[in-house]
PDB file of C-alpha atoms in Angstrom:
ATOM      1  CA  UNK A   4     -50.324  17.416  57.118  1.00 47.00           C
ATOM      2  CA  UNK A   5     -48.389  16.628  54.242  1.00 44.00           C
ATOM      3  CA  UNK A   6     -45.564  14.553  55.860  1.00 47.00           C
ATOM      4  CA  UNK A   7     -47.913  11.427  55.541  1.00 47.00           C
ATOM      5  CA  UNK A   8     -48.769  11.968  51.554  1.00 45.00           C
ATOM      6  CA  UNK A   9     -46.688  10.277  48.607  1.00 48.00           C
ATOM      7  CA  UNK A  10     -44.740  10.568  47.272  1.00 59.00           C
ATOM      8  CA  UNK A  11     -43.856  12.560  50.651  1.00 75.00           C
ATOM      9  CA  UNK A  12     -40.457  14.225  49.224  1.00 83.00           C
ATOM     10  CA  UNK A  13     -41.753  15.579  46.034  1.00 88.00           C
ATOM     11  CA  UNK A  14     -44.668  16.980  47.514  1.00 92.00           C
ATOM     12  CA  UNK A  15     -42.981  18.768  50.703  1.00 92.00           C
ATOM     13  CA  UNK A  16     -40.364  20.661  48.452  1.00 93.00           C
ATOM     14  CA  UNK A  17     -43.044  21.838  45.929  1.00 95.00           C
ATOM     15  CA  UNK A  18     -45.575  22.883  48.533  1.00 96.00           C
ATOM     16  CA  UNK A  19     -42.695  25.099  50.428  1.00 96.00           C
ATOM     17  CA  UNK A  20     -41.543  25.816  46.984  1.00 97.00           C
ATOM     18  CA  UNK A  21     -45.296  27.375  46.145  1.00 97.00           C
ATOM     19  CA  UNK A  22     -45.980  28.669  50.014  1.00 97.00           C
ATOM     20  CA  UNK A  23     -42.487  30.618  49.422  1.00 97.00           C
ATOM     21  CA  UNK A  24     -43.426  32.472  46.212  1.00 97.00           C
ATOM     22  CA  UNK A  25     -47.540  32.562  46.314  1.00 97.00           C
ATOM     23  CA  UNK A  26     -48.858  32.018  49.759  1.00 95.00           C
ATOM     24  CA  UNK A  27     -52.120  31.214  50.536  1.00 95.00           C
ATOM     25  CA  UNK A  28     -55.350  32.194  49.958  1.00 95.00           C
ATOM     26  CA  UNK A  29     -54.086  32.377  46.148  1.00 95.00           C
ATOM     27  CA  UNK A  30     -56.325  31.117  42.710  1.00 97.00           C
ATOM     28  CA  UNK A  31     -54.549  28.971  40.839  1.00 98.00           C
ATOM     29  CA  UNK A  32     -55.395  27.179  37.344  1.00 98.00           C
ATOM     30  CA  UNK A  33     -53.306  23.354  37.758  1.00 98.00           C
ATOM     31  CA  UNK A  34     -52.652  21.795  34.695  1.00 97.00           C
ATOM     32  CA  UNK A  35     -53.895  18.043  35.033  1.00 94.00           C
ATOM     33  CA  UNK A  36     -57.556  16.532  36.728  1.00 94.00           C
ATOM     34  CA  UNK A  37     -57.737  16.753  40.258  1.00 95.00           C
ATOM     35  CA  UNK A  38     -55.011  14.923  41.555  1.00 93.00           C
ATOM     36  CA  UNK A  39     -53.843  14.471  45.437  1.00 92.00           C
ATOM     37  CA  UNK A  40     -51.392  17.317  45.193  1.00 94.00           C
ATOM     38  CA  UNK A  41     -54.367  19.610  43.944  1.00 96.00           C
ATOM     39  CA  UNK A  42     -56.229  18.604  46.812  1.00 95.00           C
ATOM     40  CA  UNK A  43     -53.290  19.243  49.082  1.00 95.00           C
ATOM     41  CA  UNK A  44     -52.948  22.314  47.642  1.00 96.00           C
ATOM     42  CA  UNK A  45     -57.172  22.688  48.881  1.00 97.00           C
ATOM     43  CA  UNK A  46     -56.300  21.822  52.093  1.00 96.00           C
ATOM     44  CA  UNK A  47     -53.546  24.195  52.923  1.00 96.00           C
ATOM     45  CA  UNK A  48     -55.593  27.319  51.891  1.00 97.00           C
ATOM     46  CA  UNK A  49     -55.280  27.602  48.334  1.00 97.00           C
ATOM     47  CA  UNK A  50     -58.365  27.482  45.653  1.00 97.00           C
ATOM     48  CA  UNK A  51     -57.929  25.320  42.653  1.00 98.00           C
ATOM     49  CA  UNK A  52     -59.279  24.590  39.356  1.00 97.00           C
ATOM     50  CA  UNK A  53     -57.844  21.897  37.822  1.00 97.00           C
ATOM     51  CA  UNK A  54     -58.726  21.125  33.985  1.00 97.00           C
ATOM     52  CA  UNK A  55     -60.563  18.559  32.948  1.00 95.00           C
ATOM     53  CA  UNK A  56     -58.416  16.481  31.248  1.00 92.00           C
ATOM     54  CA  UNK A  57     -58.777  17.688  27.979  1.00 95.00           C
ATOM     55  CA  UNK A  58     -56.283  17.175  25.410  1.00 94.00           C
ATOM     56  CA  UNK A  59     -54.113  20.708  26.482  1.00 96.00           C
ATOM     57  CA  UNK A  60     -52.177  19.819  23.032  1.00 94.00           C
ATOM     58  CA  UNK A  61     -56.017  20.365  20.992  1.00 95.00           C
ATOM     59  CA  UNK A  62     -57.841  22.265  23.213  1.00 97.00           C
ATOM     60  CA  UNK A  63     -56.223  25.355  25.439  1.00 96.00           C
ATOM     61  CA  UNK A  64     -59.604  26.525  25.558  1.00 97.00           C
ATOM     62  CA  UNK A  65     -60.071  26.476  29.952  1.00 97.00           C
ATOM     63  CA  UNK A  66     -56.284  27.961  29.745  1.00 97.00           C
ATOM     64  CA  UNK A  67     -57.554  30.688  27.623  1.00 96.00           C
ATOM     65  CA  UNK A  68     -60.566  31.678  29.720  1.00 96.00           C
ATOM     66  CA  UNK A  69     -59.041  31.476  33.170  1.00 97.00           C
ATOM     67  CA  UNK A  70     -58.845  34.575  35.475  1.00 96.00           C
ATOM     68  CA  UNK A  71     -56.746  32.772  38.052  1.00 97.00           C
ATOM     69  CA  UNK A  72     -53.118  34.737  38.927  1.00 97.00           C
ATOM     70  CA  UNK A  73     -51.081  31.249  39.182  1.00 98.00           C
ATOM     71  CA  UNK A  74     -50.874  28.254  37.145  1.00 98.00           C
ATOM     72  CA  UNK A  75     -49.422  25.103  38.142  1.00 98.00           C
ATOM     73  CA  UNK A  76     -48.225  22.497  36.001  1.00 98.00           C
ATOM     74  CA  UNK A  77     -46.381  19.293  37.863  1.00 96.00           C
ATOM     75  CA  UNK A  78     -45.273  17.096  35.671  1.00 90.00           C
ATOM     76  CA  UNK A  79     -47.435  17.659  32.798  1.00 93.00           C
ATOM     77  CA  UNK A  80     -45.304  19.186  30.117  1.00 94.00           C
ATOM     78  CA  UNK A  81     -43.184  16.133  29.595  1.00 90.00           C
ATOM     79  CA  UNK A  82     -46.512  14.349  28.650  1.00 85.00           C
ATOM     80  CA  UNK A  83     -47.168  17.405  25.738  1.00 91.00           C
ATOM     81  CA  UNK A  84     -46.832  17.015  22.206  1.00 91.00           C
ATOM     82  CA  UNK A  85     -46.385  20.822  22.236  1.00 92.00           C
ATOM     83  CA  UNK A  86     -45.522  22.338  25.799  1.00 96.00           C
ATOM     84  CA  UNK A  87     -44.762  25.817  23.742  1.00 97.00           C
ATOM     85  CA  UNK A  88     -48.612  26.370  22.566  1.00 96.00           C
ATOM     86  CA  UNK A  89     -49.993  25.399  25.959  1.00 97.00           C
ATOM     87  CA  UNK A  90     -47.506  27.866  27.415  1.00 98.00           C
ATOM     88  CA  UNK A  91     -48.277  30.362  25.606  1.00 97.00           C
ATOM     89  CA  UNK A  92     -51.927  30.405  26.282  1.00 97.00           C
ATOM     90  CA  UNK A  93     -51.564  30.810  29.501  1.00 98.00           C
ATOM     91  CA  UNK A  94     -53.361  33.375  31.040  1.00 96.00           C
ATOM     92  CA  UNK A  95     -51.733  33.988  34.609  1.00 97.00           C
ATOM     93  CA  UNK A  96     -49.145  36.304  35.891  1.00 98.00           C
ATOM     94  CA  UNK A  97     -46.981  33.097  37.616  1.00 98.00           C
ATOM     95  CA  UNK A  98     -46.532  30.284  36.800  1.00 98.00           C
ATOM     96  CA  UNK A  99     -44.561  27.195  39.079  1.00 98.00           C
ATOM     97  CA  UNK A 100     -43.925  23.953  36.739  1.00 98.00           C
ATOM     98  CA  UNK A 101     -41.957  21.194  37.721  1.00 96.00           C
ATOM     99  CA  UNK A 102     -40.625  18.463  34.852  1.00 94.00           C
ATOM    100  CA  UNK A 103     -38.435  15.717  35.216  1.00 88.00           C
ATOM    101  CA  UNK A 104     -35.151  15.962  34.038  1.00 84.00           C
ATOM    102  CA  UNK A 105     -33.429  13.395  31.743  1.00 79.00           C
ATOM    103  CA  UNK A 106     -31.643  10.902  33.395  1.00 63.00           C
ATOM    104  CA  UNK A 107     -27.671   9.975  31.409  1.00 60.00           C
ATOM    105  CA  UNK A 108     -28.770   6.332  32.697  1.00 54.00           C
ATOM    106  CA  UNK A 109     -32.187   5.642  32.596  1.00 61.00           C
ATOM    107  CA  UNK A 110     -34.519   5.804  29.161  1.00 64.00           C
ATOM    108  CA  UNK A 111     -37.451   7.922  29.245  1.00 67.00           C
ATOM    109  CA  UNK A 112     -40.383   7.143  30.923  1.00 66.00           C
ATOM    110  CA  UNK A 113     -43.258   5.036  29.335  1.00 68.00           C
ATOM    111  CA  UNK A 114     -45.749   2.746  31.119  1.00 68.00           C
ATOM    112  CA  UNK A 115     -46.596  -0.905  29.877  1.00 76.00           C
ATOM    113  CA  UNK A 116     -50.420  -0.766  30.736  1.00 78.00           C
ATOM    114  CA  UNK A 117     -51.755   2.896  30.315  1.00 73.00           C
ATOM    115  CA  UNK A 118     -51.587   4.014  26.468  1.00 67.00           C
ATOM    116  CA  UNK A 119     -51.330   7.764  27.431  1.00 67.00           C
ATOM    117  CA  UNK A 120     -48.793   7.512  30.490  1.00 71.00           C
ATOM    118  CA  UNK A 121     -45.649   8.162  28.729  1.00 69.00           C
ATOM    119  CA  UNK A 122     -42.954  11.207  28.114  1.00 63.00           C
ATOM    120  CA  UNK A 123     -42.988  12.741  25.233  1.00 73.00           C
ATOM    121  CA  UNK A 124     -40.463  15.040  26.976  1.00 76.00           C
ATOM    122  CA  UNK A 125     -37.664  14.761  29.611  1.00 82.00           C
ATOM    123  CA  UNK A 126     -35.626  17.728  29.856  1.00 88.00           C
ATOM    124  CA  UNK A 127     -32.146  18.916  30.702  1.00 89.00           C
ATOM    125  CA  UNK A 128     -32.662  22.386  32.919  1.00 92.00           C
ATOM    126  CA  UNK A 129     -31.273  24.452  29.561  1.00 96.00           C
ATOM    127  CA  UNK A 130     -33.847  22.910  27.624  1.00 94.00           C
ATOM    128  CA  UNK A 131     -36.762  23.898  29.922  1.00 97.00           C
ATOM    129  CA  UNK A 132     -35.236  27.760  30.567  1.00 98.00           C
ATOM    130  CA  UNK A 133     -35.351  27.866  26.401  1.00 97.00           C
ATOM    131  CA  UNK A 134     -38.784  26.985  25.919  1.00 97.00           C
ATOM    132  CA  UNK A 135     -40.333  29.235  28.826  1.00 98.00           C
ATOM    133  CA  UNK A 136     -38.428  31.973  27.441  1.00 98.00           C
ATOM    134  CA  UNK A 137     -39.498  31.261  24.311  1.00 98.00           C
ATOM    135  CA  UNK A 138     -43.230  31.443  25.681  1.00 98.00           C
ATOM    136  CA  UNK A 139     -42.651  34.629  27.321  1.00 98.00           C
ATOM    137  CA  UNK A 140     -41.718  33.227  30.502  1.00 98.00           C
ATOM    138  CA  UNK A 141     -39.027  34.966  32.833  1.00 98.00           C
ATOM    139  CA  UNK A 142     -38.007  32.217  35.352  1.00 98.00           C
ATOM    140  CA  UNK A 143     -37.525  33.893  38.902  1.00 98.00           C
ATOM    141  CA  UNK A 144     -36.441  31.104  41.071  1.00 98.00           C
ATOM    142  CA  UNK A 145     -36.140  27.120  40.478  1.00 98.00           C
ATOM    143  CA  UNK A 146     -34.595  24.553  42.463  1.00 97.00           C
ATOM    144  CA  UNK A 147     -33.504  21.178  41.369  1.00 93.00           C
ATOM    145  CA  UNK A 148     -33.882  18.029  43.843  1.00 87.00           C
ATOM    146  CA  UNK A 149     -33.333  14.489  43.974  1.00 83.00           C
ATOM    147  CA  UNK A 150     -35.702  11.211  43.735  1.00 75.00           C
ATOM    148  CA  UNK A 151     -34.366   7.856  45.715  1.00 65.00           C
ATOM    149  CA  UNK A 152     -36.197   4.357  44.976  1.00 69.00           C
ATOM    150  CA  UNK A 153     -36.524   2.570  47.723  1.00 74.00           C
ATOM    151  CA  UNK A 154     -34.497  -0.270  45.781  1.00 75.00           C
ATOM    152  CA  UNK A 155     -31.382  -1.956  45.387  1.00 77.00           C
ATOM    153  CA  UNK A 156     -28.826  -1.325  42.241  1.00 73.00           C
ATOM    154  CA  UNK A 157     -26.777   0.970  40.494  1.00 71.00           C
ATOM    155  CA  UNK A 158     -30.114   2.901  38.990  1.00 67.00           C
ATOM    156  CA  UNK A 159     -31.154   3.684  42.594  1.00 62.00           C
ATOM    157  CA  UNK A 160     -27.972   4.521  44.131  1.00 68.00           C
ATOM    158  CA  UNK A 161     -27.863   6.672  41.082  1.00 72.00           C
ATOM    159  CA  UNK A 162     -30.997   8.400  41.957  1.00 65.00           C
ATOM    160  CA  UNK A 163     -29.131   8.911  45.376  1.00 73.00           C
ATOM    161  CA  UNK A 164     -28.238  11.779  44.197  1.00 71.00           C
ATOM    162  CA  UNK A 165     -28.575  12.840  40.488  1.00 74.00           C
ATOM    163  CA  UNK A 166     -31.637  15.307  40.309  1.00 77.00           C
ATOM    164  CA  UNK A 167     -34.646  13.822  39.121  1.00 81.00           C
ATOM    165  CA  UNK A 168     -36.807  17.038  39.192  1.00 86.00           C
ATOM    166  CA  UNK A 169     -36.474  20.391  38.093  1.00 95.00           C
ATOM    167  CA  UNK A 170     -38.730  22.897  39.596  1.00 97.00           C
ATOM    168  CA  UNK A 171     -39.054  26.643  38.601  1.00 98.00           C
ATOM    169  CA  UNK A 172     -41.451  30.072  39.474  1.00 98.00           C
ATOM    170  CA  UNK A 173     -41.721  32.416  36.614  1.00 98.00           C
ATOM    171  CA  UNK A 174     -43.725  35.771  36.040  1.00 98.00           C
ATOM    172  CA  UNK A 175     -45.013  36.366  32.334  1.00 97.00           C
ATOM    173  CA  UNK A 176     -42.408  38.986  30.894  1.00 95.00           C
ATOM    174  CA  UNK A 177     -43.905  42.334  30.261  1.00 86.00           C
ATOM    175  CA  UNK A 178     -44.549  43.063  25.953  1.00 69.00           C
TER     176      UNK A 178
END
């Protein structure tokens, strides 16, 4: 089902990345509005709530209140202010996050037309271990994978094969 869905790469590894550690039927809390990985994630058995595109730097109120066992968070915390607070309001067991990672030749992301599509973050995988240990987050597995543009130049034969993502399942460490 998912061969056909873009970006097609990214969304194969982290489904079999998910399907490995949490198979379905599993709840899950995804960081981020309905999106059409969420609904993927519908499709292939699992039951989401997304939130509702709050402000997760303001308002961890839904994060607070949620029963579910997983959270997902795809490439949200590079768009946080504070990725620590939100983390640590989680209220789920697991947790599988993805970010991208920074790239030695390419500046950090940062659209020209949409005010709030930008990183605030792009991480090197050290970076991201510290902070979800910090929030009480004991990484289990992760897996780091590539990106290609379909586009000519040094940037995309770069992307070739320099890992763009950086993908990890964690369990909330015991107190």
């Amino acid at each position: 089902m998912y061969e056909n869905t873009y970006p097609k790469k990214r969304f194969r590894i982290t489904l079999e990345f998910l399907k490995t550690h949490a198979p379905p039927p599993s709840e899950i809390l995804d960081l981020g509005v309905e999106n059409p990985f969420s609904k993927l994630l519908s499709s292939e058995g699992y039951s989401v709530e997304n939130t509702k595109g709050q402000d997760l730097d303001l308002d961890q109120s839904q994060l607070k209140a949620s029963s579910a066992k997983i959270t997902t968070a795809f490439e949200i915390f590079e768009h946080l202010l504070s990725p620590l607070e939100v983390l640590k309001s989680l209220q789920s067991e697991y947790l599988f996050a993805s970010v991208p990672l920074k790239l030695w030749f390419a500046k950090a992301y940062k659209s020209k037309t949409d005010p709030w599509d930008r990183h605030y973050h792009e991480f090197e995988h050290w970076q991201f271990d510290w902070l979800l240990d910090k929030a009480g987050w004991e990484i289990i597995d992760s897996k780091s994978f590539t990106h290609p543009a379909n586009k000519i130049g040094i940037r995309p034969i770069l992307r070739l094969f320099t890992p763009r993502y950086y993908l990890v399942c964690c369990k909330r460490k015991s107190s």
